[in-house]
Amino acid sequence: MKKFIKLAWRNIWRNWRRTILTSLAVAFGMISIIFTYSYIEGVSESIYRTLIETELGHVKIVSREFLRLERVMPREQLVYNAQSIEDGISSLPGISTMTERIKFRLILSSEDENEPALGIGINPEQEKNLFDLRKYLIQGSYFQESPAEILIGDGLAKKLGVGLGDELLAVTSDINYSTYALTFTVTGIFKSGFTFMDKNFIYLSIEKAQEMLDCDGAAHEILLLLDDAGTAADISSEILTFLKESGLDDTLTAVPWQDNFFLTYMPLASVVMGSILLIIMLIAALVILNTMLMAVVERTHEIGVIKSMGMRNGGIVALILVEATYIGLLGVFIGGLIGSGLSILAQNTGLNFTRMMEKMEFEIAFFSPIIYPKFTFGILLGAAVFCLTTTLFAAIYPARKASRMEPVEALRTSMK
Amino acid sequence: MNKVALFLLVISITLTCGKAGEDLTAEEILAMRDKNMVFDTAYSEIDMIITIGKRVVEKKLTSYTEGTEKSFIEFLSPARDRGTKMLKTGKVLKIYFPSAERVMRLSGHMLRQSMMGSDFSYEDLTETAEELRKEYNVKLLGEEVFAAAQCYVLELESKIENKTYFFIKIWVDKERYIGSKVEFYAKSGKLLKVLAVEDIKSFKNRYYPTKVTMEDKLRKNSKTEMIIKRIEFDILIPQGTFTERNLMRK
């Protein structure tokens, strides 16, 4: 075996151009697999994180009707005793943050424009722990003391023609179908990158939202953030028990983030993304296969020579496989280095699709236009195993074919 | 002499009625209906009853109207709506909110929003008969019995692409020329709203619907009844009623 290792090493450098070319094919496979995989991981992580921050929390306490008619947002479907529920469940272990939200449609009116908008009433202090708007503020500041402050999406601000310090009239229909209006001052403008959010959302203090809807002390949702996202289902069922004991479970419910409609489709999305990965792997495999095949076929004459000098069939197969291993390892090394490097670079800077995504508006913020690929060592290892196996597999067939040739036939191929 | 005059009168009435009954074109039917709905001035007191599922909300309002262009509405109850006033001049609607002490000016697509939580949109209340005739092509579909009255069925098709109601179907009472039922459709043919007249009263020189129900089919189990408790036609409207100053008057 030792002589094969030495001979193979010498062989691959005899025609170093071919060797480099072949290992570059393997490297190409490595790079595309690592990058695609990291990207897919990044996308799904972004979806989970965004949905949890903007919609779900880890656990959401909400009226069953509000949940059922989420898109309509029936404003009168409230959690009326939000504070007492929070007090009641605060002793449960593993809850790190509890915060309330009110969501309602309204009309905003500036000096010269009117626009429909979505108002989110929040508890500014608690909300920071869940969805931290501060990192998206491009002008102004987060909620200070004055109650009549609003933060507005940059797209909406543009539509209304307002800037910092401008006054806006907000009009809505309250829970008793009365029309109520208040004036607010724009104190911050945010750009989250979620086009729908930036074009439609305003954030205001929950007290003002309650005043507008005429529902003191109530909220549409109580969102919990847990120390461990994995315990969401357990905590939800404990909260349900608490709601049952308080006689509130016929109207209210607690939902773990995993139950979200979109997230239940994530396995399907994984299949789709898995197929994309599979196609990339297939292309990588074909490139490796093709290049390896050429590399062996090119050497038919040479194989004829060593065969006529007395090397056995098995020996030839072994020799070619060792050579393929060298080439494969070289490619895996180069590709692994470049692929991981690129992925880690993209992971830190983010891939910005803002321009492309501007035309796409999803009602729910879950598709961030800036994707941060997520590279793991597992991805590198998986890609390496796959590319190496493919390289060896690609070498077996031509190696066996070459070894079975009559030396005379093999020698003749070069005469062409 | 008197007898002759009376005879002639009877003949002429019969003739005109006969003509009215047989040969009216779709446009003429619509014009006859509009004649009932158009007046110089009017003052009315209205109860608006909004029913959504099991919930019923009642609102009281008063309204001054002059011609088809101007109207002024003030809400009297419930408490949170009290003092909300609307001034319509032409295609522009201004609403005053006492809680914010501000006036909002609505026009264009914003008029499609629900008016004060009801099944009516601002647009439903501001669109005039004239605009209807200008912006739609009218076709007489035939006759049908609706609410025990023989009716003409008219179909209106918008001449403009992006009209909220692309098709409108009106059942016009053959005797009183009141649109007893109106169906509003989107361009896709989807039924958006249904307006039904439930009570018609006779006044000095016209018939006028005093109870109408609007159902917004896009809202579930929802309807809004407008009951005119009192209406006076051709009254003298106080000077300055249709002004922004009146809107902001406390």
XYZ file of C-alpha atoms in Angstrom:
666
model
C 0.000 0.000 0.000
C 2.806 2.341 0.927
C 4.178 2.293 -2.593
C 0.761 3.266 -3.934
C 0.632 6.272 -1.671
C 4.033 7.403 -2.831
C 3.374 6.607 -6.470
C -0.022 8.309 -6.405
C 1.497 11.429 -4.853
C 4.108 11.532 -7.583
C 1.458 10.864 -10.210
C -0.807 13.735 -9.291
C 2.008 16.262 -9.472
C 3.295 14.904 -12.759
C 0.384 16.653 -14.451
C -0.237 19.337 -11.881
C -2.513 21.381 -14.126
C -4.982 18.520 -14.343
C -4.746 17.944 -10.608
C -5.439 21.574 -9.803
C -8.339 21.651 -12.266
C -9.909 18.534 -10.777
C -9.498 19.675 -7.207
C -10.959 23.027 -8.171
C -14.057 21.154 -9.328
C -14.255 19.559 -5.893
C -13.608 22.944 -4.275
C -16.418 24.438 -6.330
C -18.740 21.755 -4.992
C -17.625 22.458 -1.436
C -18.105 26.217 -1.748
C -21.560 26.004 -3.259
C -22.788 23.431 -0.755
C -21.409 25.244 2.294
C -22.717 28.601 1.182
C -26.167 27.356 0.151
C -26.550 25.383 3.353
C -25.461 28.308 5.531
C -27.805 30.583 3.625
C -30.766 28.247 4.091
C -30.008 27.962 7.800
C -29.812 31.734 7.974
C -33.145 32.189 6.240
C -34.996 29.794 8.514
C -33.408 31.256 11.600
C -34.399 34.722 10.439
C -37.992 33.593 9.903
C -38.210 32.072 13.364
C -36.606 35.025 15.063
C -38.644 37.670 13.255
C -41.935 35.887 13.819
C -41.184 35.465 17.496
C -40.160 39.095 17.891
C -42.972 40.706 15.940
C -45.885 38.299 16.246
C -45.579 35.362 18.557
C -43.295 35.792 21.513
C -42.438 32.377 22.883
C -45.916 32.143 24.342
C -48.854 34.388 23.516
C -51.897 34.833 25.745
C -54.750 35.986 23.576
C -58.515 35.815 23.149
C -59.547 32.745 21.167
C -61.633 34.906 18.850
C -58.810 37.353 18.242
C -56.566 34.446 17.354
C -59.161 32.944 15.036
C -59.801 36.235 13.243
C -56.213 37.452 13.424
C -56.278 39.069 10.004
C -59.442 41.027 10.767
C -58.124 42.027 14.209
C -61.514 42.306 15.949
C -60.692 45.126 18.336
C -63.207 44.127 20.997
C -61.623 40.692 21.493
C -59.386 41.677 24.377
C -57.562 40.203 27.322
C -59.357 42.393 29.823
C -57.482 41.718 33.019
C -53.977 41.679 31.611
C -52.279 42.744 34.834
C -53.962 40.172 37.059
C -53.115 37.408 34.602
C -49.502 38.513 34.530
C -49.445 38.547 38.337
C -51.038 35.110 38.386
C -48.447 33.476 36.158
C -45.388 35.418 37.261
C -44.440 32.608 39.632
C -44.002 30.141 36.757
C -40.303 29.413 36.247
C -38.463 30.323 33.075
C -40.365 33.470 32.069
C -37.948 36.303 31.373
C -40.270 38.993 29.978
C -43.998 39.673 29.840
C -45.315 42.466 27.673
C -48.707 43.529 26.310
C -49.696 44.726 22.891
C -52.795 46.322 21.406
C -53.240 46.147 17.649
C -55.768 48.216 15.772
C -56.423 49.830 12.445
C -56.618 53.580 12.287
C -56.468 56.507 9.932
C -53.590 58.937 10.226
C -54.053 62.438 9.043
C -51.316 64.979 8.461
C -51.678 68.504 7.122
C -52.328 67.301 3.617
C -52.576 63.522 3.556
C -54.629 60.730 5.081
C -53.413 57.164 5.258
C -54.778 54.009 6.830
C -52.287 52.476 9.255
C -51.815 49.752 11.818
C -51.335 50.960 15.362
C -49.376 48.858 17.837
C -49.781 49.933 21.434
C -46.813 48.737 23.447
C -45.306 48.876 26.869
C -42.036 50.579 25.810
C -39.890 49.261 28.655
C -40.878 45.588 28.408
C -41.157 45.623 24.632
C -37.456 46.372 24.280
C -36.671 42.867 25.495
C -38.802 41.274 22.798
C -38.790 43.471 19.723
C -36.188 46.138 20.119
C -37.319 48.985 17.892
C -34.349 51.071 18.964
C -32.066 49.224 16.576
C -34.279 50.199 13.640
C -34.708 53.886 14.507
C -33.215 56.040 11.768
C -34.401 59.360 13.208
C -35.467 60.613 16.592
C -35.537 58.545 19.746
C -37.371 55.748 21.501
C -40.263 56.542 23.842
C -39.355 59.140 26.431
C -41.859 60.413 28.954
C -44.543 62.257 27.026
C -47.551 60.015 26.430
C -48.500 61.407 23.020
C -45.402 60.131 21.218
C -45.495 57.872 18.222
C -42.847 56.030 16.276
C -43.671 55.723 12.613
C -42.356 53.605 9.742
C -40.293 55.562 7.225
C -42.499 54.515 4.305
C -45.610 55.677 6.126
C -43.938 58.928 7.166
C -43.084 59.539 3.516
C -46.669 58.838 2.398
C -47.991 61.259 5.005
C -45.276 63.816 4.367
C -44.324 64.104 8.026
C -41.028 64.294 9.855
C -39.809 64.474 13.436
C -41.833 66.791 15.634
C -44.790 66.921 13.270
C -48.263 66.390 14.578
C -50.559 63.616 13.370
C -54.250 63.142 13.925
C -55.120 59.504 14.576
C -58.709 58.379 14.125
C -60.107 54.978 14.947
C -63.294 53.175 15.716
C -63.327 52.047 19.355
C -64.597 48.768 20.809
C -68.117 50.207 20.928
C -67.970 51.387 17.305
C -67.654 55.003 18.294
C -65.182 57.093 16.364
C -62.426 58.572 18.462
C -59.483 60.752 17.580
C -56.296 61.912 19.293
C -53.297 63.922 18.194
C -49.751 62.603 18.437
C -46.269 63.944 17.848
C -43.841 62.013 15.688
C -40.788 61.422 17.875
C -39.113 58.621 15.979
C -38.955 57.143 12.494
C -37.956 53.524 12.035
C -36.882 51.440 9.053
C -36.999 47.770 9.892
C -36.501 46.511 6.347
C -39.844 44.728 6.499
C -41.560 46.711 3.784
C -45.087 46.139 5.022
C -44.167 47.202 8.524
C -42.327 50.308 7.365
C -45.221 51.363 5.171
C -48.065 50.692 7.600
C -47.034 50.551 11.246
C -46.985 53.085 14.018
C -46.022 52.346 17.599
C -47.617 54.190 20.487
C -47.823 53.712 24.222
C -50.348 51.116 25.338
C -52.098 53.683 27.552
C -52.862 55.855 24.540
C -53.988 52.837 22.556
C -56.329 51.910 25.402
C -57.684 55.436 25.451
C -58.330 55.338 21.728
C -60.128 52.006 21.887
C -61.856 52.820 25.189
C -60.500 49.726 26.933
C -58.571 50.648 30.069
C -56.321 47.930 31.415
C -56.904 45.612 28.494
C -54.627 44.310 25.750
C -55.021 42.119 22.696
C -52.000 40.027 23.498
C -49.707 39.258 26.367
C -46.396 38.049 24.961
C -43.932 36.052 26.998
C -40.260 35.601 26.346
C -38.782 32.509 27.955
C -35.290 31.644 29.098
C -35.519 28.528 26.963
C -37.677 28.616 23.824
C -37.967 24.838 23.991
C -40.151 25.012 27.122
C -42.875 27.050 25.370
C -45.316 24.149 25.060
C -44.954 23.186 28.734
C -45.364 26.751 29.964
C -48.368 27.261 27.674
C -50.139 24.272 29.189
C -49.377 25.536 32.689
C -50.831 28.915 31.762
C -53.899 27.164 30.344
C -54.332 25.431 33.691
C -54.109 28.800 35.407
C -56.686 30.260 32.990
C -58.973 27.314 33.663
C -58.694 27.796 37.411
C -59.505 31.465 36.954
C -62.489 30.606 34.755
C -61.010 32.444 31.800
C -60.184 29.538 29.534
C -63.395 29.673 27.502
C -62.404 33.045 26.057
C -58.627 33.112 26.449
C -55.880 30.774 25.416
C -52.096 30.462 25.532
C -50.238 29.572 22.375
C -46.628 28.401 22.113
C -44.709 29.827 19.149
C -44.401 26.411 17.526
C -48.170 26.357 16.906
C -48.029 29.304 14.544
C -49.626 28.709 11.193
C -46.545 29.723 9.244
C -44.181 27.795 11.418
C -46.233 24.623 11.024
C -45.379 24.962 7.357
C -41.684 25.285 8.045
C -41.050 21.531 7.600
C -42.552 21.892 4.140
C -40.366 24.925 3.526
C -37.401 22.842 4.683
C -38.292 20.238 2.073
C -38.303 22.933 -0.586
C -35.038 24.388 0.646
C -33.655 20.861 1.040
C -34.461 20.215 -2.602
C -32.600 23.343 -3.605
C -29.644 22.100 -1.608
C -30.001 18.691 -3.243
C -29.899 20.263 -6.691
C -26.785 22.216 -5.746
C -25.237 18.973 -4.447
C -26.187 17.197 -7.656
C -24.553 19.895 -9.767
C -21.462 19.753 -7.583
C -21.403 15.959 -7.916
C -21.761 16.151 -11.710
C -18.897 18.625 -11.986
C -16.673 16.407 -9.836
C -17.777 13.281 -11.685
C -17.166 14.776 -15.077
C -13.761 16.166 -14.249
C -12.621 12.941 -12.565
C -13.854 10.885 -15.502
C -11.873 13.020 -17.934
C -8.822 12.858 -15.732
C -8.821 9.052 -15.797
C -9.817 8.618 -19.428
C -6.995 10.952 -20.445
C -4.583 8.541 -18.839
C -5.694 5.382 -20.617
C -2.362 5.173 -22.477
C -0.384 5.532 -19.283
C -2.506 2.821 -17.654
C -1.725 0.570 -20.623
C 1.965 1.127 -20.013
C 1.940 0.217 -16.319
C -0.362 -2.701 -17.067
C 2.006 -4.094 -19.643
C 4.763 -3.681 -17.080
C 2.858 -6.116 -14.904
C 0.667 -4.209 -12.508
C -2.481 -6.084 -11.531
C -6.035 -4.842 -12.036
C -6.602 -4.328 -8.314
C -3.421 -2.353 -8.091
C -4.523 0.037 -10.796
C -7.903 0.614 -9.136
C -6.147 1.209 -5.818
C -3.694 3.618 -7.375
C -6.395 5.695 -9.018
C -8.473 5.750 -5.835
C -5.537 6.979 -3.773
C -4.923 9.678 -6.363
C -8.605 10.616 -6.229
C -8.382 10.829 -2.445
C -5.458 13.242 -2.713
C -7.300 15.361 -5.231
C -10.500 15.185 -3.206
C -8.747 16.178 0.007
C -7.019 19.045 -1.738
C -10.330 20.263 -3.160
C -12.120 19.843 0.144
C -9.379 21.824 1.845
C -9.420 24.695 -0.659
C -13.230 24.712 -0.987
C -13.766 24.347 2.745
C -11.508 27.288 3.401
C -13.092 29.553 0.797
C -16.692 28.368 1.447
C -16.453 28.780 5.225
C -14.671 32.089 4.798
C -17.353 33.448 2.473
C -20.167 32.185 4.692
C -18.657 33.655 7.830
C -18.044 36.938 6.027
C -21.678 37.038 4.825
C -22.818 36.027 8.291
C -21.190 39.109 9.721
C -22.107 41.631 7.062
C -25.448 40.186 5.974
C -26.700 39.791 2.431
C -28.820 42.790 1.681
C -31.786 42.114 -0.569
C -33.600 45.313 0.412
C -33.796 46.598 -3.129
C -35.185 43.343 -4.436
C -37.606 42.959 -1.565
C -39.019 46.473 -1.676
C -41.617 45.415 -4.183
C -42.694 42.470 -2.044
C -45.047 43.178 0.803
C -45.959 40.473 3.255
C -48.624 41.323 5.787
C -46.562 39.641 8.427
C -42.984 40.618 8.992
C -41.153 37.361 8.640
C -38.944 37.720 5.659
C -36.107 39.980 6.516
C -34.503 41.543 3.458
C -31.114 41.223 5.125
C -30.166 37.586 5.417
C -27.374 36.522 7.697
C -26.185 33.059 6.590
C -25.563 30.764 9.506
C -22.352 28.755 9.180
C -21.730 25.799 11.466
C -18.889 23.306 11.677
C -21.442 20.586 10.965
C -22.142 22.117 7.561
C -18.400 22.082 6.740
C -18.075 18.465 7.851
C -21.161 17.361 5.936
C -20.019 19.074 2.767
C -16.520 17.560 3.111
C -17.846 14.012 3.537
C -20.195 14.450 0.581
C -17.589 15.892 -1.783
C -14.955 13.345 -0.851
C -17.363 10.435 -1.286
C -18.502 11.817 -4.625
C -14.892 12.170 -5.780
C -14.039 8.592 -4.852
C -17.266 7.291 -6.323
C -16.553 9.228 -9.512
C -13.127 7.618 -9.720
C -14.234 4.013 -9.205
C -16.038 3.511 -12.489
C -13.343 4.813 -14.863
C -10.659 3.165 -12.724
C -12.282 -0.240 -13.022
C -12.915 0.230 -16.690
C -9.309 1.236 -17.288
C -7.969 -1.679 -15.249
C -9.918 -4.197 -17.309
C -8.586 -2.986 -20.629
C -6.264 -5.090 -22.658
C -2.844 -3.409 -22.369
C -2.501 -3.396 -26.164
C -5.871 -1.682 -26.562
C -4.980 0.813 -23.912
C -1.649 1.580 -25.525
C -3.294 2.124 -28.864
C -5.547 4.918 -27.584
C -2.658 7.331 -27.590
C -1.951 6.701 -31.261
C -5.022 8.636 -32.342
C -116.983 74.250 -18.806
C -115.679 72.861 -15.544
C -116.688 69.399 -16.603
C -114.822 69.799 -19.879
C -111.734 70.991 -18.069
C -111.927 68.096 -15.658
C -112.398 65.666 -18.526
C -109.385 67.030 -20.341
C -107.343 66.837 -17.183
C -108.316 63.246 -16.591
C -107.493 62.350 -20.165
C -104.155 64.045 -20.072
C -103.236 62.410 -16.759
C -104.233 59.006 -18.051
C -102.205 59.583 -21.180
C -99.098 60.692 -19.363
C -99.394 57.872 -16.855
C -99.887 55.453 -19.683
C -96.793 56.732 -21.361
C -94.913 56.678 -18.093
C -95.868 53.091 -17.564
C -94.891 51.803 -20.967
C -92.138 53.595 -22.730
C -89.802 54.946 -20.094
C -86.171 54.423 -20.916
C -83.721 53.327 -18.245
C -82.383 56.879 -18.018
C -85.868 58.277 -17.537
C -86.640 55.812 -14.757
C -83.473 56.808 -12.993
C -84.303 60.470 -13.446
C -87.761 59.901 -11.989
C -86.202 58.215 -8.984
C -83.728 61.045 -8.539
C -86.524 63.579 -8.593
C -87.806 62.036 -5.381
C -84.375 62.135 -3.777
C -83.358 65.642 -4.774
C -84.625 68.701 -2.917
C -83.597 72.269 -2.277
C -83.046 71.927 1.432
C -83.903 69.481 4.197
C -83.403 69.003 7.890
C -83.610 65.528 9.420
C -83.178 63.700 12.685
C -81.848 60.233 12.224
C -81.287 57.121 14.321
C -78.471 54.956 13.068
C -78.595 51.402 14.415
C -75.511 49.322 13.783
C -75.820 45.581 14.366
C -72.680 43.474 14.301
C -73.260 39.897 15.371
C -75.019 40.138 18.696
C -73.980 43.702 19.344
C -76.280 46.599 18.678
C -75.110 50.190 18.793
C -77.441 53.084 18.383
C -76.362 56.545 17.289
C -78.387 59.684 16.959
C -77.600 62.406 14.497
C -79.047 65.441 12.822
C -78.455 66.551 9.288
C -78.883 69.652 7.184
C -78.793 69.252 3.420
C -78.784 71.788 0.633
C -79.127 70.525 -2.912
C -76.827 67.625 -3.713
C -73.581 69.347 -2.896
C -73.782 70.398 0.704
C -74.619 68.643 3.924
C -73.822 69.031 7.586
C -74.165 66.194 10.069
C -73.790 66.291 13.837
C -73.704 63.265 16.131
C -75.620 63.607 19.395
C -74.986 60.215 20.965
C -73.398 57.950 22.224
C -71.120 59.933 24.517
C -67.858 59.152 22.674
C -69.371 60.256 19.354
C -71.144 63.282 20.707
C -69.983 66.473 19.035
C -68.455 64.739 16.031
C -69.498 66.770 13.011
C -69.199 66.294 9.293
C -69.321 68.867 6.579
C -69.639 67.802 2.991
C -69.085 70.264 0.211
C -68.876 68.722 -3.220
C -66.512 65.758 -3.146
C -64.703 66.812 -0.001
C -65.684 65.710 3.450
C -64.422 67.358 6.602
C -64.866 65.725 9.972
C -64.392 67.433 13.304
C -63.394 65.320 16.297
C -64.075 66.919 19.660
C -61.613 64.637 21.521
C -58.719 65.852 19.380
C -60.227 69.258 18.575
C -59.054 68.767 15.020
C -60.613 68.623 11.578
C -59.779 65.806 9.208
C -60.266 66.330 5.529
C -61.245 63.184 3.633
C -61.244 62.795 -0.103
C -60.534 60.235 -2.804
C -60.015 56.647 -1.736
C -60.244 57.516 1.964
C -63.968 58.055 1.464
C -64.292 54.297 1.064
C -63.738 53.796 4.792
C -66.636 52.851 7.027
C -68.515 55.891 8.263
C -68.510 56.010 12.064
C -68.392 52.219 12.348
C -71.464 51.682 10.169
C -72.012 49.628 7.025
C -72.117 52.862 5.047
C -68.918 54.296 3.722
C -68.395 58.036 3.590
C -68.577 57.632 -0.158
C -72.012 55.976 0.082
C -73.274 59.112 1.755
C -71.494 61.644 -0.374
C -72.149 60.283 -3.858
C -74.938 62.195 -5.558
C -77.543 61.107 -8.026
C -76.006 63.393 -10.626
C -72.623 61.693 -10.318
C -74.302 58.345 -10.569
C -75.900 59.302 -13.873
C -72.713 60.849 -15.161
C -70.403 57.989 -14.232
C -72.521 54.971 -15.103
C -74.233 53.546 -18.182
C -77.796 52.531 -17.371
C -79.625 49.533 -18.775
C -83.178 48.379 -18.109
C -83.067 44.674 -17.313
C -86.793 44.139 -16.876
C -89.414 44.102 -14.179
C -89.662 42.175 -10.949
C -91.753 42.162 -7.812
C -89.833 43.289 -4.766
C -91.393 43.812 -1.312
C -94.885 43.417 -2.819
C -94.286 46.196 -5.327
C -93.762 45.959 -9.061
C -90.283 47.258 -9.793
C -88.102 48.134 -12.739
C -84.727 46.494 -12.502
C -81.916 48.736 -13.659
C -78.312 47.800 -14.111
C -75.652 50.459 -13.950
C -72.177 49.804 -15.268
C -69.337 52.141 -14.448
C -67.683 54.065 -17.237
C -64.608 54.449 -15.065
C -62.232 51.551 -14.349
C -61.490 51.917 -10.661
C -64.916 52.678 -9.270
C -65.605 50.983 -5.907
C -68.940 49.758 -7.177
C -68.455 48.725 -10.773
C -71.977 47.402 -11.199
C -75.048 48.660 -9.383
C -78.430 46.992 -9.618
C -81.425 49.095 -8.608
C -84.997 47.957 -8.131
C -87.126 51.052 -8.769
C -90.676 50.965 -7.438
C -92.921 51.446 -10.475
C -95.496 53.506 -8.669
C -93.512 55.688 -6.345
C -90.158 55.788 -8.125
C -88.138 54.913 -5.083
C -85.114 52.650 -5.380
C -86.470 49.973 -3.037
C -83.390 47.847 -3.225
C -79.868 48.482 -4.423
C -77.119 45.933 -4.856
C -73.525 47.067 -5.208
C -71.020 44.858 -6.993
C -67.278 44.865 -7.536
C -65.908 44.490 -11.044
C -65.320 40.796 -10.360
C -69.057 40.415 -9.832
C -68.680 40.013 -6.074
C -71.617 41.420 -4.123
C -70.280 44.130 -1.815
C -73.284 45.824 -0.294
C -77.044 45.623 -0.280
C -79.291 48.548 0.505
C -82.958 47.911 1.164
C -85.667 50.463 1.726
C -87.992 49.255 4.441
C -90.281 52.183 4.856
C -91.411 54.897 2.471
C -93.403 57.908 3.530
C -95.323 60.314 1.403
C -94.579 63.998 1.770
C -96.099 67.069 0.164
C -94.599 66.596 -3.256
C -92.586 63.436 -3.030
C -92.098 59.977 -1.640
C -89.065 59.555 0.558
C -87.505 56.457 2.158
C -87.569 56.840 5.921
C -86.014 53.549 6.860
C -83.151 51.993 4.961
C -80.875 49.111 5.818
C -77.372 48.746 4.467
C -75.477 45.483 4.685
C -71.773 45.436 4.027
C -71.307 41.905 2.739
C -67.598 42.013 3.486
C -68.372 42.329 7.203
C -69.854 39.289 8.824
C -73.393 39.481 10.252
C -73.432 43.200 9.986
C -76.090 45.707 9.062
C -76.851 49.347 9.645
C -80.340 50.763 9.786
C -80.952 54.426 9.181
C -84.273 55.558 10.488
C -85.390 59.052 9.697
C -87.369 60.106 12.746
C -88.195 63.496 11.401
C -87.585 65.213 8.113
C -88.580 68.648 6.846
C -88.122 69.652 3.254
C -87.492 73.083 1.808
C -86.785 74.805 5.092
C -84.652 77.834 5.660
C -81.161 76.731 6.734
C -79.343 79.070 9.134
C -76.614 81.174 7.535
C -73.137 79.746 7.952
C -74.260 76.166 8.467
C -72.006 74.784 5.766
C -68.788 76.392 6.965
C -65.679 75.110 8.697
C -66.308 77.524 11.533
C -69.606 75.809 12.232
C -67.743 72.502 12.228
C -65.461 73.636 15.034
C -68.167 75.423 17.009
C -68.455 73.894 20.479
